[in-house]
XYZ file of C-alpha atoms in Angstrom:
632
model
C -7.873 -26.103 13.439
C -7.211 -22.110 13.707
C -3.647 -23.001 14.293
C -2.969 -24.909 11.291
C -5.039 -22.483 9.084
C -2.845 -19.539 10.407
C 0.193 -21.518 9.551
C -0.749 -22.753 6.213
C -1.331 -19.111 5.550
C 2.049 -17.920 6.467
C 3.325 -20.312 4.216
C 1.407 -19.513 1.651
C 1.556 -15.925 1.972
C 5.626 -16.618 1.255
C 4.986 -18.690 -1.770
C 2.459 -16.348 -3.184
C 5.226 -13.412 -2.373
C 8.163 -14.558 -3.678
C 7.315 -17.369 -5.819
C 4.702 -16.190 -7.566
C 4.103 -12.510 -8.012
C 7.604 -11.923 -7.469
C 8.687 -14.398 -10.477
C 8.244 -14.409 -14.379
C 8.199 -18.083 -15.242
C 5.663 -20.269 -12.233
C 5.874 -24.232 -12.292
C 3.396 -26.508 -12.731
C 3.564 -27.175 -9.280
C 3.121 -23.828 -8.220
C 0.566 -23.126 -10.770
C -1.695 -26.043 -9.055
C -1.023 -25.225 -5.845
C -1.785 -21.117 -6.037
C -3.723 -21.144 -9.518
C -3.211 -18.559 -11.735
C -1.151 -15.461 -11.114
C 0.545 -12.700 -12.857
C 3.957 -11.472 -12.413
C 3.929 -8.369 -10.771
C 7.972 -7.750 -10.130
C 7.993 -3.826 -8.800
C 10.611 -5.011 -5.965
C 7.762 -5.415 -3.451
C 7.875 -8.939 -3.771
C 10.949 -9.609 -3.286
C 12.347 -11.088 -0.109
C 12.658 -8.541 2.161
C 15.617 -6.998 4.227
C 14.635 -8.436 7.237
C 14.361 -12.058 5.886
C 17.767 -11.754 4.336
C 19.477 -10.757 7.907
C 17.001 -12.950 10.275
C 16.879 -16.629 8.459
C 15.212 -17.886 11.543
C 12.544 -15.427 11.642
C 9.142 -16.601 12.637
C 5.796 -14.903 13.149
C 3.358 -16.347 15.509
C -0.006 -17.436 14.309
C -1.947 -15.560 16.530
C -0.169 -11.985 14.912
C -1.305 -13.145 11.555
C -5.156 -14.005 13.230
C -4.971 -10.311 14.459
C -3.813 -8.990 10.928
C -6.137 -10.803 9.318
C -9.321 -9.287 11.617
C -7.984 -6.199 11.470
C -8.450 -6.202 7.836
C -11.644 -8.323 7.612
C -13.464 -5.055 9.001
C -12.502 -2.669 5.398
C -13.373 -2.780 1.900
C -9.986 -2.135 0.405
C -10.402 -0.054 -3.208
C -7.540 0.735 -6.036
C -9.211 3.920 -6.562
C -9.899 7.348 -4.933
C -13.591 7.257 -3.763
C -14.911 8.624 -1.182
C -15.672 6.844 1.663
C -19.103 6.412 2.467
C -19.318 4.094 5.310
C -16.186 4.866 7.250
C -14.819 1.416 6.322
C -13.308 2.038 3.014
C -9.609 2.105 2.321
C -7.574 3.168 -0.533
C -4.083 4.023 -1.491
C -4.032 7.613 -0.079
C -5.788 6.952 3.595
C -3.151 4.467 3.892
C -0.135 6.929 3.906
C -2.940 8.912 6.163
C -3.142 6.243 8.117
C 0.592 5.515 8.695
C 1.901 9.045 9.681
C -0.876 9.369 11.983
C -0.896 6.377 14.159
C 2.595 5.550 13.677
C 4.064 6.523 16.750
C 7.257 7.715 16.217
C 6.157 9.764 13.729
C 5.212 12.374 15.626
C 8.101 11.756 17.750
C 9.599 12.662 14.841
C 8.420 16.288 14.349
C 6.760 14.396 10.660
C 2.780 15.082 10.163
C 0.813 13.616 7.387
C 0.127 16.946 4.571
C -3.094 16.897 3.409
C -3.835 17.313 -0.558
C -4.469 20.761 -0.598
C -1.064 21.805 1.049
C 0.645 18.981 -1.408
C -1.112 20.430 -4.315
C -0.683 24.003 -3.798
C 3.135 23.318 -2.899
C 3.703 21.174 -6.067
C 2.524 23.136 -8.491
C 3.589 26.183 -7.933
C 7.155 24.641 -7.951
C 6.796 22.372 -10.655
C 5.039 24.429 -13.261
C 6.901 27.237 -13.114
C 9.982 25.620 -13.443
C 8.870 23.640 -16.651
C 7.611 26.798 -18.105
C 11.408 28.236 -17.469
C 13.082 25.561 -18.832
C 10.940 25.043 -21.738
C 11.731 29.001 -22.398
C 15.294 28.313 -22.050
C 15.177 25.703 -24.881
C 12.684 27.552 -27.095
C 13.052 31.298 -26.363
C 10.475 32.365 -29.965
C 7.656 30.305 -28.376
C 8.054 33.226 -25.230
C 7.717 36.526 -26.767
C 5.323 39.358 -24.699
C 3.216 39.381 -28.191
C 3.288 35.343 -28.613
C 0.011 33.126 -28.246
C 0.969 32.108 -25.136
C 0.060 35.708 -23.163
C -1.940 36.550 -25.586
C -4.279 33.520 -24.574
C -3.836 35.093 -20.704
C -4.764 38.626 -21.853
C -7.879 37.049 -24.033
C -9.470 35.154 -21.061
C -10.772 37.985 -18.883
C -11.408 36.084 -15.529
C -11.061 32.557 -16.651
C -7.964 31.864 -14.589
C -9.068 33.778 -11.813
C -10.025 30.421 -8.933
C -14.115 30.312 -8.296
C -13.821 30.959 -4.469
C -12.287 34.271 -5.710
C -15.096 35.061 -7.546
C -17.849 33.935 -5.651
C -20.975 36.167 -5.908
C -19.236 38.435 -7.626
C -21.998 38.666 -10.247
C -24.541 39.622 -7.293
C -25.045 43.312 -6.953
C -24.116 45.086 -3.547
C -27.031 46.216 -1.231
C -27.899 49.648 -1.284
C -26.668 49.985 2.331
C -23.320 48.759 1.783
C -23.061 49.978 -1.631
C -23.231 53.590 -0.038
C -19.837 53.282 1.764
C -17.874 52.362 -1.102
C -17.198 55.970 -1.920
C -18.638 57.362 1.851
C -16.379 55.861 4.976
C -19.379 57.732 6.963
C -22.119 55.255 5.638
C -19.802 52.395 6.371
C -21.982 51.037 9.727
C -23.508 47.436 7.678
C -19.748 46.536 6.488
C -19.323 44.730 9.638
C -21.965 42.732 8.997
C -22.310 39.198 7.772
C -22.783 38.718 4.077
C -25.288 36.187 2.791
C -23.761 32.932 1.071
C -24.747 33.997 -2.359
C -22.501 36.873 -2.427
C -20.088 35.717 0.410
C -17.432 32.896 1.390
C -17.912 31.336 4.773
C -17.722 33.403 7.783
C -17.521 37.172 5.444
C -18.666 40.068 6.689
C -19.426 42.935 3.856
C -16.093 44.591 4.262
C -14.272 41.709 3.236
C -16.642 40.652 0.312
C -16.344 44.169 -0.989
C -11.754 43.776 -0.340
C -12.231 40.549 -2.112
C -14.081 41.689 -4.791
C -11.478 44.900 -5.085
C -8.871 42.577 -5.260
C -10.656 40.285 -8.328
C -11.409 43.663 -10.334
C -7.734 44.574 -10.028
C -6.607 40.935 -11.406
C -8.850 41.530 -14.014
C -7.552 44.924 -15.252
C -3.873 43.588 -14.966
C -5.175 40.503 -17.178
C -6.599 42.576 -19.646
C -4.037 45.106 -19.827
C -1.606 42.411 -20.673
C 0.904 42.709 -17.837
C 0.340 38.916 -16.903
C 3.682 38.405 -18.684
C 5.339 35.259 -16.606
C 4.308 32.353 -15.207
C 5.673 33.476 -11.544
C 2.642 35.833 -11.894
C 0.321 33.654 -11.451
C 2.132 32.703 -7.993
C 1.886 36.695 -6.915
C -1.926 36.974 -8.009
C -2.821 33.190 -6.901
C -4.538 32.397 -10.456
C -5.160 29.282 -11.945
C -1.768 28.176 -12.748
C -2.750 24.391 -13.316
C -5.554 25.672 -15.953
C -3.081 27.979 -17.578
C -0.865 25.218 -18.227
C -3.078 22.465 -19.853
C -4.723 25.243 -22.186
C -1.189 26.184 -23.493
C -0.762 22.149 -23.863
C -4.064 21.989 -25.593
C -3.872 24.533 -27.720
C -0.467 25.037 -28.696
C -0.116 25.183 -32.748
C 3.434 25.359 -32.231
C 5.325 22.020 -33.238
C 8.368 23.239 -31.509
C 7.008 23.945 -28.295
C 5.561 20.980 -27.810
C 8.673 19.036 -28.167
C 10.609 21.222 -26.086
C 8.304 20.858 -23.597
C 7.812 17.376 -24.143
C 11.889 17.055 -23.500
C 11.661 19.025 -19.754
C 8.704 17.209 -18.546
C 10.287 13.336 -19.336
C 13.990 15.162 -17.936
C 12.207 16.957 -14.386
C 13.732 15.346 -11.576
C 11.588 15.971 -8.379
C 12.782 15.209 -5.200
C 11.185 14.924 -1.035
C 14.200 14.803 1.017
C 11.868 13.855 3.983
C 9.307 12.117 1.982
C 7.213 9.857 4.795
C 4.594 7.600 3.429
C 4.406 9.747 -0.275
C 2.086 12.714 0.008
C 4.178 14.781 -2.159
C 5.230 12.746 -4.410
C 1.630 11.858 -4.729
C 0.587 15.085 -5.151
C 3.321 15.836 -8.297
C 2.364 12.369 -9.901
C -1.073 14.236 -10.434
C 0.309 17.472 -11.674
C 2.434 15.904 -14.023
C 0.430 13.048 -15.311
C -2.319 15.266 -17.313
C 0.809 17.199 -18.532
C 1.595 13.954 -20.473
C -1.307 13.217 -21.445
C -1.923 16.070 -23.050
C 1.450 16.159 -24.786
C 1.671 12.667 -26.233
C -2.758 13.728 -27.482
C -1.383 16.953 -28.530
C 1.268 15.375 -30.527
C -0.927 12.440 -32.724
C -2.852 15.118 -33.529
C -0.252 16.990 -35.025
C 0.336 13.916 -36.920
C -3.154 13.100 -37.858
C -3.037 16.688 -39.379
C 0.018 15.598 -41.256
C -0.794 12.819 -42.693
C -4.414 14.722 -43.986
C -2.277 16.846 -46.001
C -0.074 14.596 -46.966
C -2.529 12.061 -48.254
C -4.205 15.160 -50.625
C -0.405 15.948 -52.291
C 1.188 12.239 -52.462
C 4.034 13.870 -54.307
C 5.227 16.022 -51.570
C 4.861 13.446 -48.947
C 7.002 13.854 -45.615
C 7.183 13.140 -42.195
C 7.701 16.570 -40.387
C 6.684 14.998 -36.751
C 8.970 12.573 -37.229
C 10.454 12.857 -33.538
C 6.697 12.637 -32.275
C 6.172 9.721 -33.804
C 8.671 7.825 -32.758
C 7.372 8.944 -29.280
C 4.256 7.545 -29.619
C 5.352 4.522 -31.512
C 6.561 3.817 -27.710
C 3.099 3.630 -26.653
C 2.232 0.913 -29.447
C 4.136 -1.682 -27.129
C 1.775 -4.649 -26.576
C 3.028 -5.026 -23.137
C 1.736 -1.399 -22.148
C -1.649 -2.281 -20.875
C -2.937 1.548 -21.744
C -2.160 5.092 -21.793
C -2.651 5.902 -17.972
C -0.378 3.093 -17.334
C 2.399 4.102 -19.282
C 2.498 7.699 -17.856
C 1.627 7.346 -14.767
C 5.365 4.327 -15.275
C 7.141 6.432 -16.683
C 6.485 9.701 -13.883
C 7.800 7.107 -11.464
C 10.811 5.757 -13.041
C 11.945 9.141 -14.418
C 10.649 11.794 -12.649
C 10.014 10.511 -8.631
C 12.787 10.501 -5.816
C 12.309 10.376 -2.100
C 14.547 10.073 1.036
C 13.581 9.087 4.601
C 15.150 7.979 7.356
C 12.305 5.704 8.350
C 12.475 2.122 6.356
C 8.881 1.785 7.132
C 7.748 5.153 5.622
C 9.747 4.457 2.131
C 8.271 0.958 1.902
C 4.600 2.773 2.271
C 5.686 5.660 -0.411
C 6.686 3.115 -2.664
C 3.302 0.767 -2.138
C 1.135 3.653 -2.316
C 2.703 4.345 -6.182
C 2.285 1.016 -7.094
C -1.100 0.983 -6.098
C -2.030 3.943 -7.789
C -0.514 2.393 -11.032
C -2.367 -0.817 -10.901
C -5.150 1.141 -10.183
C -5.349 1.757 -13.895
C -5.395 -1.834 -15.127
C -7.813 -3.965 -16.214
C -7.397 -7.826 -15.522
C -7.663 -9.522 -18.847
C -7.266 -13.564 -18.645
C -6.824 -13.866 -21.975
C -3.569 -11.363 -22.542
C -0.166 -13.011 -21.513
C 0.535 -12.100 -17.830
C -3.410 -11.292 -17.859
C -2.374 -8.107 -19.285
C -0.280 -6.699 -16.563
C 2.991 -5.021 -17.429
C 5.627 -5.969 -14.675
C 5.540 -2.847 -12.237
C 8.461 -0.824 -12.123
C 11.160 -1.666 -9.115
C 11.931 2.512 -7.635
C 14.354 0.614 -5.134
C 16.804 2.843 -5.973
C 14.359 6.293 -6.402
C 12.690 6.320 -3.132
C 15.489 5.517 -0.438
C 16.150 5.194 3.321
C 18.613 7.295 5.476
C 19.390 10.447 7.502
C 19.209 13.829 4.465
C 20.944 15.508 7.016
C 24.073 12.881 7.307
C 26.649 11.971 4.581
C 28.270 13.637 1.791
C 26.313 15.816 -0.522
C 28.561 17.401 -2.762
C 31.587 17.428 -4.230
C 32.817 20.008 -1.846
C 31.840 18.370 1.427
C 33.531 14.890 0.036
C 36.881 17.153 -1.090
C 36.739 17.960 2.904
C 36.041 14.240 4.201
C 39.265 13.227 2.228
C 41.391 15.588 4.381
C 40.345 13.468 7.521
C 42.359 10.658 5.538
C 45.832 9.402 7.309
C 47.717 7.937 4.254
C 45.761 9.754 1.230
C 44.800 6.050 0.427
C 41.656 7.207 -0.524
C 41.548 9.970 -3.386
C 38.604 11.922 -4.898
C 39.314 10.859 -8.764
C 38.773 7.027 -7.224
C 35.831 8.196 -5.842
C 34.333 9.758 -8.429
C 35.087 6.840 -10.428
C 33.315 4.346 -8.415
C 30.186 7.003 -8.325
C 30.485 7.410 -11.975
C 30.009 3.674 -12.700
C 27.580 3.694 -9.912
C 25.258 6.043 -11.258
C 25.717 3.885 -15.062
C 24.193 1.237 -13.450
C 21.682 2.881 -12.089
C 20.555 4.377 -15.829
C 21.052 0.969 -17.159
C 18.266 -0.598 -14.360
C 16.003 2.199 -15.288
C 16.634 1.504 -18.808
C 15.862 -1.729 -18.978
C 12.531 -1.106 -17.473
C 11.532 1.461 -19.730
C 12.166 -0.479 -22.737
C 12.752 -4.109 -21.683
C 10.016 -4.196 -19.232
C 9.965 -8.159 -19.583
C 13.089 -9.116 -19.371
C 13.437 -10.552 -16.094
C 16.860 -11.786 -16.086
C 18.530 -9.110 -17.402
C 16.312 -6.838 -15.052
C 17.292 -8.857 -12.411
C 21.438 -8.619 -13.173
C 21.089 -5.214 -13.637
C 19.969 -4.971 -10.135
C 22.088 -6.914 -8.598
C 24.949 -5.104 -10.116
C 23.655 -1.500 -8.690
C 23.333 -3.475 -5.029
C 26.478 -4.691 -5.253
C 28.416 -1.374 -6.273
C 26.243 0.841 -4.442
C 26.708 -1.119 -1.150
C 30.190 -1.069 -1.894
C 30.663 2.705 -2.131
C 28.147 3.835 0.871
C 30.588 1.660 3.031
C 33.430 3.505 1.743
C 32.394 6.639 2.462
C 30.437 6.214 5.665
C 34.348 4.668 6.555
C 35.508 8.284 6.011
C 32.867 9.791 7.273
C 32.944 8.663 10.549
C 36.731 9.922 10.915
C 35.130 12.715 12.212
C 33.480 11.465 14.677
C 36.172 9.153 15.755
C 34.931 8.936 19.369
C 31.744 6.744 18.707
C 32.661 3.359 17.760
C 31.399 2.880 14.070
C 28.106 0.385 14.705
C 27.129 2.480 17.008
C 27.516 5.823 15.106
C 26.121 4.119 11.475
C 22.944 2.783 13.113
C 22.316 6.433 14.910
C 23.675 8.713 12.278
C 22.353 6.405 9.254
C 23.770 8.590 6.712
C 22.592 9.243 3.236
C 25.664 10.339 1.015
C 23.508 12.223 -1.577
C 26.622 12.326 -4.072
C 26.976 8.748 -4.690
C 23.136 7.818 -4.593
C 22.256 10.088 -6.675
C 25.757 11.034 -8.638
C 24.106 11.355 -12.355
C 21.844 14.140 -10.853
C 24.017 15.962 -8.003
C 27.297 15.699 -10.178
C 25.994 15.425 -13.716
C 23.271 17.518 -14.112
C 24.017 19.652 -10.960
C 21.355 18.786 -8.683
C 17.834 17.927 -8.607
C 15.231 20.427 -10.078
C 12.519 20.437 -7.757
C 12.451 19.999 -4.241
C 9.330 19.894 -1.923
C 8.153 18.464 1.425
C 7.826 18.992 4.850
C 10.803 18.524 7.097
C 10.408 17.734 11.103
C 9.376 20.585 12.991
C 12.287 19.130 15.506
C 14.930 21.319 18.131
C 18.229 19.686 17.968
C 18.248 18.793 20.968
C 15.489 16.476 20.224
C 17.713 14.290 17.965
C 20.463 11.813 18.717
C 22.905 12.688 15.664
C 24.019 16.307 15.433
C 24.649 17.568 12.154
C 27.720 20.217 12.780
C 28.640 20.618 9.344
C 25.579 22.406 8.182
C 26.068 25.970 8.763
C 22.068 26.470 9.781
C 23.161 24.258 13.217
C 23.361 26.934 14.350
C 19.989 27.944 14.008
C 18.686 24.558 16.726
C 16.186 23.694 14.108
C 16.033 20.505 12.270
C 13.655 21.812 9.638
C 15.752 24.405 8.929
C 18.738 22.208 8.059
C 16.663 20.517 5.988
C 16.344 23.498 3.803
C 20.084 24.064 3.281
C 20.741 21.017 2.858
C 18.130 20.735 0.336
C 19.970 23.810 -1.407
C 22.730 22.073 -1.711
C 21.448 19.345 -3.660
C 19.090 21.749 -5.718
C 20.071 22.470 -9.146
C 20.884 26.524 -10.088
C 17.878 26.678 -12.027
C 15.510 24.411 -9.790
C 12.201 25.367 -7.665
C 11.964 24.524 -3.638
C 8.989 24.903 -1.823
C 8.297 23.270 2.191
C 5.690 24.208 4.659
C 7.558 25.036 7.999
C 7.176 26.330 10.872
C 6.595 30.271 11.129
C 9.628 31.122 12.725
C 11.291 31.497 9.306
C 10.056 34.659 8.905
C 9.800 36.657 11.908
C 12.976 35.049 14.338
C 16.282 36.388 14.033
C 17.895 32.936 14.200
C 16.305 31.994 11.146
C 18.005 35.360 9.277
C 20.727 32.867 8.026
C 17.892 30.545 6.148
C 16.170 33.832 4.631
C 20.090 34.416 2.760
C 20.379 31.347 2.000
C 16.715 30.526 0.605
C 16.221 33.995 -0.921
C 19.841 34.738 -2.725
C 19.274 35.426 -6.556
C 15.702 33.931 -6.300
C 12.111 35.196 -5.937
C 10.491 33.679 -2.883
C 7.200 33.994 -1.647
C 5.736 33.145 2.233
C 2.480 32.559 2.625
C 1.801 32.574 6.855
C -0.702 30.440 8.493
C -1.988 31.423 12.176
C -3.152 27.816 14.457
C -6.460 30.052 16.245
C -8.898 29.861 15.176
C -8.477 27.066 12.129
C -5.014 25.723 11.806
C -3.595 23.749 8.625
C -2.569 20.569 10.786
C -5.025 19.210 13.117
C -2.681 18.060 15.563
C 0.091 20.761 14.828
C -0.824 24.095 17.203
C 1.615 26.392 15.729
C 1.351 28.848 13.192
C 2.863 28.080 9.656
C 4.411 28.987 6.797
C 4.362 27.771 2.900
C 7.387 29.275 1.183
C 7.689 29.093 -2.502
C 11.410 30.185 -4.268
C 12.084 29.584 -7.780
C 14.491 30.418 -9.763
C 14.498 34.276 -11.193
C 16.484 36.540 -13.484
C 16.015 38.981 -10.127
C 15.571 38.669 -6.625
C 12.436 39.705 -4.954
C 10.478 38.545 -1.939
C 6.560 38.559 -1.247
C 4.781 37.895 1.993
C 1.244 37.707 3.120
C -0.141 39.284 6.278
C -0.639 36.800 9.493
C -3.457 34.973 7.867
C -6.569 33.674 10.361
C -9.651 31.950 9.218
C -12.538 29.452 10.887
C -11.909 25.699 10.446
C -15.437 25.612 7.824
């Protein structure tokens, strides 16, 4: 009875799988034996590694009868509501989920970052940096006297964030209004402040710094000196806000397209991504960004076409690049608007590394989720009106940052470890070069050929192939350096990740990635089993500092970085070497988290810090005091 069940299940689990969601065209036998499915594609129904290398592989019954009342006690959800009986699950408690109870995680040094941490991080990385570029391409749309500052200077404390604010409109007491210009009468500042004029836990003296602090925003807002967008980073304002009202109301044509061209171009990497909660968290700052573009856009046309329609006789199309843009979105095959984007973010936009197989397989589910999320069934569209999910095999990717040839530099130096010279950096490069061409093509054909399995499927198989091909090339010559290990042995520990041929059209063509964000392990060296020698913060003992330079490396001369680390990198000596490197021509700021009596990571007790360095015509550093603050 149970048995059998359990069996049949398996079986049909693997039909379903591969068969089914995993194919374009279903039999008639299949159709009668699983009913009607769509084709969902997205690589996550494909057979899977371990099926490839273990033919024989067989799980007992009684695993799947587990499984299956394990899950029997949640109500699984495609969207983001909150949980109100403790039994819900949805895309982001899974990656909570998985980097909690996983238990090598933690072995790991890797925590799961909550939203706020992910948000602040990402946008104060990613905005600035499309602001910057988009000034680089349009310089007029910039000026000090432009609409753009103009709109800051105009909006008195509209950017300013409500907990900032709070109560501000309430009048002091009479007894603590005295000691504002009398230290003397100071005695009620001490004092707690009622929740109408105060944030949890205030006492008076800290309402009335708070409240010092707003009222000097204010006058720098008004007086116009709010003059780049790494402002709002120095005076914490509303930098998200700020960016969808220059979106919105833009009446500048050319802004929007240059814009436009850096948001679809961004490349955005985690280097230690874990189940996603980064990439997550940029998804949703860039997602209303494109919205609002593509809206802003048709109604530049809509305009257009008004005036044109009143004088036939001087009838043009000035918008023609926009709408070719959003004749893209006209596609039957798109099933809507969010759907598109939210594609498109993870095809163009998205990358992730980590050296746990597990925790890319979760990054990438957690994105597909979110993108079905935003799909209505519909049985009487072809394919029920699901487009084929996107396959980001080849964005989000498994191995050791730390391990493997990054640059053109550090390969120039593995080729000296050569005996013959057999090996040369022009054949290299090569093989990279029509590496990275497949890689555009397979991204290509899913942006505009979303249903063309076969030639989807070639493409593919092509990138595999070559890519395969190459990372056992150069993990050959990498491991000439380490000649004493015998190569199985050192490729299974090391599991290197040679960031210059997986991701050659970024690192070599457009000279590195533009953002980069995460949190790396808060790991000793000695705590690891491969030693990375060739990174010149080894030095240093700490893995999370590595992580940083290497991250530097890959970083393009004009791209953001932002991590949340431990505290050490400001106030150790050891970590002197990762202040040069992280601060050198760029303006960084450290924001520095105590663990007593609230702490940022429930199971992390050590202080932290956030640092933020973008790219800057000068170099300047900022730092906040040792900040402490109650849990609520």
């Amino acid at each position: 009875g149970k048995n059998k069940f359990y069996s049949f299940y398996k079986n049909f689990l693997v039909t379903l799988f591969h068969h089914g969601l995993g194919a374009p065209e279903h039999s008639k036998e299949l159709k009668e034996d699983i009913g009607k499915i769509p084709y969902l594609n997205g690589g996550l129904f494909d057979e899977h590694e371990l099926e490839k290398n273990y033919k024989g592989i067989d799980v007992d019954d009684k695993a799947f009868e587990r499984l299956f009342n394990f899950f029997d006690q949640y109500e699984w959800h495609l969207d983001t509501r909150s949980n109100a009986t403790g039994k819900d699950i949805n895309p982001d408690v899974i990656g909570y989920i998985f980097e909690k109870y996983i238990n090598d995680r933690a072995d790991m040094g890797a925590y799961y970052t909550k939203e706020d941490i992910t948000d602040y991080i990402s946008k104060n990385c990613i905005l600035p940096y499309l602001f910057e570029e988009t000034k680089l391409r349009y310089p007029k749309g910039f000026t000090s006297n432009g609409p753009i500052w103009q709109m800051v200077k105009s909006s008195e404390s509209k950017y300013i964030y409500d907990a900032a604010k709070h109560g501000s409109e309430q009048p002091l007491p009479k007894e603590v209004a005295v000691g504002l210009k009398k230290v003397q009468f100071r005695t009620e500042w001490n004092k707690p402040a009622p929740e109408e004029c105060a944030l949890p836990t205030e006492i008076w003296r800290e309402v009335v710094e708070r409240r010092n602090t707003e009222n000097g925003i204010k006058t720098k807002i008004a007086n116009g000196e709010i003059t780049s967008i790494n402002d709002f980073i120095t005076y914490n304002l509303n930098i998200t806000q700020f960016a969808q009202d220059t979106i919105e109301n833009t009446q500048d044509p050319e802004f929007l397209k240059a814009f436009y061209e850096t948001l679809i171009n961004i490349t955005i990497i985690d280097p230690t991504c874990g189940s996603g909660a980064f990439l997550f968290a940029a998804m949703n700052i860039l997602e209303p960004l494109y919205e609002s573009c593509l809206q802003r856009m048709r109604n530049f046309i809509e305009d257009e076409d008004r005036l044109n329609n009143d004088d036939k006789k001087n009838f043009n199309h000035k918008f023609k690049n926009f709408r070719e843009i959003l004749k893209q979105l006209q596609n039957p095959s798109h099933p809507n608007l969010k759907y598109y984007i939210f594609k498109s973010i993870i095809l163009r936009n998205l990358y992730g590394v980590d050296i746990m197989k597990e925790a890319v397989e979760i990054a990438k589910l957690r994105l597909f989720l979110k993108l079905v999320a935003t799909v209505e069934v519909d049985y009487r569209k072809p394919n029920m009106g699901l487009e084929p999910l996107p396959d980001i095999d080849f964005n989000i990717r498994a191995g050791n940052t730390l391990i493997g040839f990054a640059t053109a530099l550090e390969l120039q130096k593995g080729l000296m470890y050569t005996i013959d010279g057999a090996i040369a950096k022009p054949v290299i490069e090569e093989k990279c070069e029509l590496v990275a061409k497949a890689f555009a093509r397979y991204k290509e054909i899913q942006l505009e050929y979303g249903d063309d399995f076969k030639r989807f499927k070639d493409a593919k198989a092509e990138l595999n192939n070559r890519l395969k091909e190459l990372n056992k090339e150069l993990s050959q010559l990498l491991h000439k350096q380490a000649i004493a290990i015998p190569y199985d042995k050192w490729l299974e520990t090391y599991q290197p990740f040679h960031w210059f041929a997986e991701f050659y059209e970024i690192i070599h063509d457009k000279g590195g990635f533009n953002i980069i964000i995460g949190n790396p392990p808060y790991l000793e060296v000695r705590q690891i089993d491969y030693q990375p020698k060739a990174l010149k913060t080894f030095v240093t003992g700490a893995v999370h500092s590595m992580c940083i330079e290497r991250s530097l490396q890959i970083l393009s001369n004009n791209g953001n970085i932002s991590m949340i680390v431990p505290l050490a990198i400001v106030c150790t000596q050891r970590m002197t070497i990762v202040q040069n490197l992280l601060e050198a021509g760029r303006t960084t700021w450290y924001s520095n988290f105590a663990w007593r009596p609230g702490k940022l990571f429930e199971e992390v007790n050590r202080a932290l810090t956030i640092f933020v360095s973008n790219s800057s015509t000068k170099q300047e550093v900022y730092s906040t005091r040792y900040l402490k603050w109650q849990s609520h």
